[in-house]
Every structure is written in C-alpha cells, then in structure tokens.
Coordinates of N, CA and C in Angstrom, one line a residue:
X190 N 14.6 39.9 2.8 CA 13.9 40.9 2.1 C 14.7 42.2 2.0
X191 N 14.6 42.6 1.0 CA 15.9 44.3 0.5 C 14.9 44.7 -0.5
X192 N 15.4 46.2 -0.7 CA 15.2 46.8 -2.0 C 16.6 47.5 -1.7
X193 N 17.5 47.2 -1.8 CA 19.0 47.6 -1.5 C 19.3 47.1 -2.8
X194 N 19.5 47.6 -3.6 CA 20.1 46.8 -5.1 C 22.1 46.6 -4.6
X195 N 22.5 47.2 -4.2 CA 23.6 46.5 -3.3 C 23.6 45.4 -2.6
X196 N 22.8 45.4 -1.9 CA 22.4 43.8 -0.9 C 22.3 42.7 -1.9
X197 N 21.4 43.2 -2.9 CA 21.2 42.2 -4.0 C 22.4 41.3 -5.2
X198 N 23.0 42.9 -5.4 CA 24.2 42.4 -6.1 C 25.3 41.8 -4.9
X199 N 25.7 41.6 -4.4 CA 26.3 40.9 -3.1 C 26.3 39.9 -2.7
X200 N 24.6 39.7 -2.5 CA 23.7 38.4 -1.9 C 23.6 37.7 -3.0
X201 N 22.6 38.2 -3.9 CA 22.0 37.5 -5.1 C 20.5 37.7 -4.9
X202 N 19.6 37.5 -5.4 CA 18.1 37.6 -5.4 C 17.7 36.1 -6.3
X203 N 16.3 36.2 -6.1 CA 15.7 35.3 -6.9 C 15.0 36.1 -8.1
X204 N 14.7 35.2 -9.4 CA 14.7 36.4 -10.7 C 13.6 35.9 -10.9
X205 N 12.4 36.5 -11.9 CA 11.7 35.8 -12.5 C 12.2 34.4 -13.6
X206 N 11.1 33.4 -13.4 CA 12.0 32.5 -14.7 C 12.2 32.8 -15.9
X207 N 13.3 32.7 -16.2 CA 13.8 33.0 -17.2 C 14.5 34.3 -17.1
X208 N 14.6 35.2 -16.5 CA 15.1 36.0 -16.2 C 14.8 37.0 -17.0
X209 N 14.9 38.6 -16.5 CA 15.0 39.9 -17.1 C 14.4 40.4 -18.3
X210 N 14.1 40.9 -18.8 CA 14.1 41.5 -20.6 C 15.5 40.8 -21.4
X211 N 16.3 41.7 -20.3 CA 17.9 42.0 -20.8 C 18.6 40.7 -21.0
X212 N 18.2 39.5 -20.4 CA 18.7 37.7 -20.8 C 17.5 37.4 -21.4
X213 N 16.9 37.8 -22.6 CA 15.5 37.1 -23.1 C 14.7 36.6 -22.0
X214 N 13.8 37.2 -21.2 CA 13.2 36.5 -20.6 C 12.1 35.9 -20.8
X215 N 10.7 36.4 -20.0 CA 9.5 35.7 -20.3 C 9.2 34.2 -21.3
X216 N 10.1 33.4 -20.4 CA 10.2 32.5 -20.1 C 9.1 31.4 -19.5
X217 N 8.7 31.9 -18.6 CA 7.1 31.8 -17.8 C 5.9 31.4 -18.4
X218 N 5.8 32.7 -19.3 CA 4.9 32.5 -20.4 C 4.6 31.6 -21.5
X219 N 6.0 31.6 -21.7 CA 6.1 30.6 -23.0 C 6.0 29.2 -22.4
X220 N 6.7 28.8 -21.2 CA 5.7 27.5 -20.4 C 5.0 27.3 -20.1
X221 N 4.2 28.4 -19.8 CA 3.0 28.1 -19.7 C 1.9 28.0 -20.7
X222 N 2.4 28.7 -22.0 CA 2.2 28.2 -23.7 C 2.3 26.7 -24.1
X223 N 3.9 26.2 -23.9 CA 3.7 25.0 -23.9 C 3.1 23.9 -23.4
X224 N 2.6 23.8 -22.2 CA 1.7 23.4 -21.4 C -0.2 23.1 -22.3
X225 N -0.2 24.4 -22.9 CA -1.5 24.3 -23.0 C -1.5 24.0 -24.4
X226 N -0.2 23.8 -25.0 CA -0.5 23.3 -26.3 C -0.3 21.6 -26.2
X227 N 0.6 21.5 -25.4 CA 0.6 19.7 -25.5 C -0.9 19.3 -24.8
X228 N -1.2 20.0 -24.0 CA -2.4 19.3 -22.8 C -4.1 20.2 -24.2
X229 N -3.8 20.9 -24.6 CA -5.4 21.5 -24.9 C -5.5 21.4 -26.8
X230 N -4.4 22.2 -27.1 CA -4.5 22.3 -28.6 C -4.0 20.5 -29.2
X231 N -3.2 19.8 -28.8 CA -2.4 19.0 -29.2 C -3.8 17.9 -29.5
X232 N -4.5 17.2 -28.0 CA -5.3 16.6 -28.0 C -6.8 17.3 -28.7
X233 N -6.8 18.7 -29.1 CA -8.2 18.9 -30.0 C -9.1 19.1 -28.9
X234 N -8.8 19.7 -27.8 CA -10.0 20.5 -27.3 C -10.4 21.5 -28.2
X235 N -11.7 21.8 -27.7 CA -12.6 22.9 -28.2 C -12.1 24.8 -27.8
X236 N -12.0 24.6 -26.6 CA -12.0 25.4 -26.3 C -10.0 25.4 -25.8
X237 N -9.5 26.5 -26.2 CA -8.3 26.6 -25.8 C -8.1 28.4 -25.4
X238 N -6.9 28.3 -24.4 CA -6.4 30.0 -24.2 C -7.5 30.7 -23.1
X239 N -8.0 32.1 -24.5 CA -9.1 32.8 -23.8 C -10.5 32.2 -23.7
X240 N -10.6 31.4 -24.4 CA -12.0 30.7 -24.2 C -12.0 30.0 -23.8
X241 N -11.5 29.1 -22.9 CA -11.8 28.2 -21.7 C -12.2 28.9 -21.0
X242 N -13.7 28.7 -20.3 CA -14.7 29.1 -19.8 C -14.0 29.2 -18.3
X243 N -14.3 30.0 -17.3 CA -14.0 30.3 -16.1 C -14.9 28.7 -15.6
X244 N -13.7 28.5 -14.4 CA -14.2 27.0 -13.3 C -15.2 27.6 -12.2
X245 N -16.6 27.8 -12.8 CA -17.4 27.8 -12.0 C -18.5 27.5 -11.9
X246 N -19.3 27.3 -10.7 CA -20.7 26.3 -10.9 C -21.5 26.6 -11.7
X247 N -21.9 27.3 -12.2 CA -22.3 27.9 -13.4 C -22.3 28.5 -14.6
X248 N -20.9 27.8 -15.0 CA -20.0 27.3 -16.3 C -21.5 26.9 -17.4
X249 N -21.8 27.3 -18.4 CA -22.3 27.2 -19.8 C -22.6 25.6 -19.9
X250 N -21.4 24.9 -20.0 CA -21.5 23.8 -20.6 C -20.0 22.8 -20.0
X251 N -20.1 21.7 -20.1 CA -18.9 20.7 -19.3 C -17.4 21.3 -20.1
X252 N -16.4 21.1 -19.4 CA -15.3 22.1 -19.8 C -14.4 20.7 -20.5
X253 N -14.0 21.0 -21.3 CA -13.5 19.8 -22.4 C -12.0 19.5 -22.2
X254 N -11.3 19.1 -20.8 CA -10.0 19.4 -20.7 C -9.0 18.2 -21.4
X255 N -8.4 18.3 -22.2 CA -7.2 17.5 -22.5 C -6.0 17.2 -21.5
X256 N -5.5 16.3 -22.2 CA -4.4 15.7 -21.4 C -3.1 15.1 -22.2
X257 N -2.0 15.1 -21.8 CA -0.8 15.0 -22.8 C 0.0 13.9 -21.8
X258 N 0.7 13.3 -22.4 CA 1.5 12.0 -21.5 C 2.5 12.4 -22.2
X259 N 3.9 12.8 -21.8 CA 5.4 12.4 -22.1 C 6.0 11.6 -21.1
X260 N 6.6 10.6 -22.4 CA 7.4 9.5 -21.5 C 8.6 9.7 -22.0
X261 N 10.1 10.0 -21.3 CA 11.1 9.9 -21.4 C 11.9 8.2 -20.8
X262 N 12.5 8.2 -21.7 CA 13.7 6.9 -21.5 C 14.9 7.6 -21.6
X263 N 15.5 7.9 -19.6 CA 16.4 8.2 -19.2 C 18.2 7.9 -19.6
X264 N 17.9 6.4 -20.1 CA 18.9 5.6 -20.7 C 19.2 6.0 -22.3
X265 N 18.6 6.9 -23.1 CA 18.5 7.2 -23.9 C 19.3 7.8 -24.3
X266 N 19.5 8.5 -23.6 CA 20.5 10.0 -23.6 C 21.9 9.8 -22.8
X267 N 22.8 10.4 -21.8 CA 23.6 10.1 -21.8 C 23.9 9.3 -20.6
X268 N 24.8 8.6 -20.3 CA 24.7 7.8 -19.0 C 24.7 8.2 -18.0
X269 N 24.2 7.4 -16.6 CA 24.7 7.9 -15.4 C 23.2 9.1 -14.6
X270 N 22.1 9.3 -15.4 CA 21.2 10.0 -14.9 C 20.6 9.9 -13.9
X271 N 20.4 8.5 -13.0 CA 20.2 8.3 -11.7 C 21.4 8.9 -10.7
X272 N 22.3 8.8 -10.8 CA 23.6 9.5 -9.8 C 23.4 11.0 -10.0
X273 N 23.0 11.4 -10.8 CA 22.8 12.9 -11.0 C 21.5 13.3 -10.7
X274 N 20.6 12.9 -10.9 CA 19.4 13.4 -10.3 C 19.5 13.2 -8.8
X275 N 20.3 11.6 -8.4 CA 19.9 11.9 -6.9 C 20.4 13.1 -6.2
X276 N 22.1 13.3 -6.9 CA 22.7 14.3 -6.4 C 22.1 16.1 -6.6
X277 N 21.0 16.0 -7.2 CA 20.7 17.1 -7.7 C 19.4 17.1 -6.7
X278 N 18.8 16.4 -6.2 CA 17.4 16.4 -5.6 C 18.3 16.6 -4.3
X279 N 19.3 16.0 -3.7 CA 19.9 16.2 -2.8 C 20.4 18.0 -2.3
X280 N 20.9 18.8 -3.0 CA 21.1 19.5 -3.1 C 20.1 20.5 -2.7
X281 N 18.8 20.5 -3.6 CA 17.4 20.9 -3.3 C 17.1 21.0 -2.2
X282 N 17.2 20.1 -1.7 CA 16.3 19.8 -0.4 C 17.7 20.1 0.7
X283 N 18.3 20.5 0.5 CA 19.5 21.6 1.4 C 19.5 22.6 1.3
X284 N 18.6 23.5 0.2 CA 18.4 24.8 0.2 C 18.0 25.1 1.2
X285 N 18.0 26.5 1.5 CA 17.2 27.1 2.9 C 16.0 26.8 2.3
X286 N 14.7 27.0 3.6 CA 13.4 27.1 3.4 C 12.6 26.2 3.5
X287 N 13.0 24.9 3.6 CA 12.8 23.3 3.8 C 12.0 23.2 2.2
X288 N 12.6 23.4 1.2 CA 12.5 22.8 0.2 C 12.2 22.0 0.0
X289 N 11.0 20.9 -1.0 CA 10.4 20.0 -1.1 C 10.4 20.0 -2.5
X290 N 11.1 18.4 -3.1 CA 10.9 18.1 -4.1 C 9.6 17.7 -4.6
X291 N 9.1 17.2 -6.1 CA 8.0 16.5 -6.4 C 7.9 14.9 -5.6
X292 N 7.3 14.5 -5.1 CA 6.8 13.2 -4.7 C 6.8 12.9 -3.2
X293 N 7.8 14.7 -2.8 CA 8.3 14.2 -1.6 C 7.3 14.3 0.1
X294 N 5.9 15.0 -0.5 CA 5.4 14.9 0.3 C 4.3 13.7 0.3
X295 N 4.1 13.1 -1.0 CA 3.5 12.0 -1.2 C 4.7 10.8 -0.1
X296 N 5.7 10.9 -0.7 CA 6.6 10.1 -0.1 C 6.3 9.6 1.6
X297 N 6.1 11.1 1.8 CA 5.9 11.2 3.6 C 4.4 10.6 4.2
X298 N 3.5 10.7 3.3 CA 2.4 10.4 3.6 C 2.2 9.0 3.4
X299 N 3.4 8.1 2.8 CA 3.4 6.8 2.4 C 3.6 6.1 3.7
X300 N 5.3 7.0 3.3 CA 5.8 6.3 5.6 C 4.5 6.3 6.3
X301 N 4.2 7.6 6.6 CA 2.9 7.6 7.7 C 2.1 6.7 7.4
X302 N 1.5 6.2 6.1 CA 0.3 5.2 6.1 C 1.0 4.0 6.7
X303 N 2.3 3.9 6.3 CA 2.6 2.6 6.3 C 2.7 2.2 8.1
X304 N 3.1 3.3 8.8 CA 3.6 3.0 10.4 C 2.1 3.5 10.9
X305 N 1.1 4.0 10.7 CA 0.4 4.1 11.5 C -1.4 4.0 10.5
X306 N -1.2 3.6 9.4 CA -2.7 3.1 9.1 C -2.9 4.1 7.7
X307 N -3.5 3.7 7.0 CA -4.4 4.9 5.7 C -5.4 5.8 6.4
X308 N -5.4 7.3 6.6 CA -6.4 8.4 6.9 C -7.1 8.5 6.0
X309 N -8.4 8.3 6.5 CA -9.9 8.2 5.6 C -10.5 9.5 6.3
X310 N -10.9 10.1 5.7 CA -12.3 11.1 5.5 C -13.1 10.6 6.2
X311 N -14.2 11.5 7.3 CA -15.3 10.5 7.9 C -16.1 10.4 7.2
X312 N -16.5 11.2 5.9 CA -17.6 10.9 4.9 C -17.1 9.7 4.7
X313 N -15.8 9.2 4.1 CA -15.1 8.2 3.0 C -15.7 6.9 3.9
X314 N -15.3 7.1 5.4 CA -15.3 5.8 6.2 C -16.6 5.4 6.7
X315 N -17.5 6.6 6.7 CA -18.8 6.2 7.0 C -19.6 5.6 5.5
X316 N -19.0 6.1 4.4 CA -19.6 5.2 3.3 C -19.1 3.6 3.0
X317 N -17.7 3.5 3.4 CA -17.8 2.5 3.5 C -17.8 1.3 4.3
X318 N -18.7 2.1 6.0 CA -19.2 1.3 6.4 C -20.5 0.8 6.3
X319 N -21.5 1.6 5.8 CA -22.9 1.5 5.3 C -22.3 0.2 4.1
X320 N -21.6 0.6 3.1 CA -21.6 -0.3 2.1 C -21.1 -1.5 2.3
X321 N -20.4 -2.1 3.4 CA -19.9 -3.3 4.4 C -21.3 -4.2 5.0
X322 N -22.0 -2.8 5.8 CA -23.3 -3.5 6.3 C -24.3 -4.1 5.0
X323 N -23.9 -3.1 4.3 CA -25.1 -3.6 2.9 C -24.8 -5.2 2.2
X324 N -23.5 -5.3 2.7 CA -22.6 -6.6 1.7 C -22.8 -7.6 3.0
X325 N -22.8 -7.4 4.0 CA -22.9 -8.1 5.0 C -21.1 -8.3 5.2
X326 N -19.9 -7.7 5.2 CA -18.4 -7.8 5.8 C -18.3 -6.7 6.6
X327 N -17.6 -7.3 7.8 CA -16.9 -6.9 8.9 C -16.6 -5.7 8.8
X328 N -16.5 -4.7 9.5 CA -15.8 -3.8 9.5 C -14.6 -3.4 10.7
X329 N -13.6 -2.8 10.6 CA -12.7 -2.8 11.4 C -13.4 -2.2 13.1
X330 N -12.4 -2.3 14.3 CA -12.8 -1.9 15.1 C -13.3 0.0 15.0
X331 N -12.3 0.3 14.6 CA -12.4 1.7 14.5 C -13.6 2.4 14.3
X332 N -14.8 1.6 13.0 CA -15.2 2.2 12.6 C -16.5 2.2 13.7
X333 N -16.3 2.0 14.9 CA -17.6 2.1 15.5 C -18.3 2.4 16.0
X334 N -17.8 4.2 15.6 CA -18.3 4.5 16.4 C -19.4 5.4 15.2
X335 N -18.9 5.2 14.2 CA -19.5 6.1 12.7 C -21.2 5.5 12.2
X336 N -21.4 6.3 12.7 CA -23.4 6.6 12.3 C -23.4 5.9 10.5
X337 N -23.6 5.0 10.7 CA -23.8 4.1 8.8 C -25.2 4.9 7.9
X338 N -26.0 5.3 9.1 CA -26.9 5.8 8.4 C -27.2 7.1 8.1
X339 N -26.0 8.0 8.4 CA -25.3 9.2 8.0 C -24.7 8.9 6.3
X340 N -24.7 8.1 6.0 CA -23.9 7.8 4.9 C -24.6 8.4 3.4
X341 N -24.3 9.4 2.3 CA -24.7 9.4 1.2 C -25.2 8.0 0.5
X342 N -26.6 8.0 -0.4 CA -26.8 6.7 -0.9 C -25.7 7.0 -2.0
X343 N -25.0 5.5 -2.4 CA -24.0 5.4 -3.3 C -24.5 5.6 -4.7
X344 N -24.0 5.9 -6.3 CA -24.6 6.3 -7.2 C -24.3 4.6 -8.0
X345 N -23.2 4.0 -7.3 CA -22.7 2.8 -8.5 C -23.8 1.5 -8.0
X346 N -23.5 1.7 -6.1 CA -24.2 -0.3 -5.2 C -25.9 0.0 -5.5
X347 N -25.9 -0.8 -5.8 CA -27.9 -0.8 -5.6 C -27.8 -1.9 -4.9
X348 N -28.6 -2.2 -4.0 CA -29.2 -2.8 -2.8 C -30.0 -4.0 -3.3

C-alpha cells in the first residue's frame, strides 16, 4: 500500500479495468453493459438496467431473470489454445496473493469429496434420512445420530 506516486511508478499499481480516462477507460462499465444485454435485453426480459426491482423479500412481483449461453469452439481459431491457456493459468496462480483461478476451488472440493466423502448440510442429511425411512432404504452409518423427525415435510414425496 503507497500513495507515493514514485513507489507506484517504480513498482507498478493495479489500475481500474480498463484503465485511466487518459487510455479510454471505463471499461468496467461497458462489461458490465455487456453482460446485461446478452443475459436481460437479448433473452426479452421485462425488466432491464434501472428497473430491475431491488432482491428483496418484499419485491412487487417474481423478478424475470434471463440467461445467455456462449459456446466457443477453441479449435476454431488459431492452434495450440490448450498449451496456452495452461501456461497462462499457470502463471496466475504464481502471482502473489494465492490467486485462484475459475474452477479452481470447485476443483479442490472435488479432491476433498473424492478422499474423504460428499459434505451434506444437516438439514440436507436429515431430509434425506426421513425420506429413506419413508421409502423403507438403509441409510449410511453416519447418519445416526440425526433426529428424522426434525426433518422439513418434502414439497415433491407424498407418503
């Protein structure tokens, strides 16, 4: 941390994206423009921008969110895009700060399920042990010590 504009020019700083006025910036904005036109205006929501109602429990009326899918085909373009991304995620994740790519903490939570089991919610595990006993199947050892008749009634199993 500085406000030493010396230190900065020396060091370097981090800039807003897109940088400055003075390199065309607001950058930011305009992605975040783009965002709401492939995900809100593109698909024909109702409500787009300033009128998307505030996310709160006592919102007006259900909030009409769209959704946008781009699919790129990596092979499309020029060769070799797997050697370069790896090398480029690699790089990332050697920044200071312990840097974390996209997927990479999903990634971590996969290892962990995989060496030591899937972490359930006690709500999640006590619903589905009520809904075990309702079916009449086993449930693991674990689950035994969880009160079944703590469990929310389900909205989909009828009995």
């Amino acid at each position: 941390d500085t406000t030493d504009p010396a230190e900065v020019v020396q060091h370097g700083a981090l800039h807003p994206l897109g940088g400055g006025e003075e390199t065309a910036g607001y950058k930011g904005y305009g992605l975040g423009m783009l965002v709401e036109l492939l995900s809100a205006v593109l698909p024909g929501c109702a409500d787009v921008g300033p009128a998307v109602q505030p996310w709160t429990l006592s919102r007006e009326r259900p909030n009409g969110y769209g959704h946008c899918f781009v699919v790129l085909d990596p092979k499309r373009f020029t060769p070799g895009f797997g050697g370069r991304l790896r090398e480029y995620l690699a790089a990332m994740r050697c920044l200071p700060g312990a840097v974390r790519c996209p997927g990479d903490p999903e990634k971590a939570c996969e290892e962990e399920a995989r060496a030591r089991g899937v972490v359930l919610h006690e709500g999640t595990a006590t619903a589905l042990k009520a809904l075990a006993g309702r079916y009449g199947v086993e449930t693991p050892p674990e689950f035994a010590a969880l009160d079944a008749s703590r469990s929310k009634p389900s909205l989909y199993a009828q009995a």
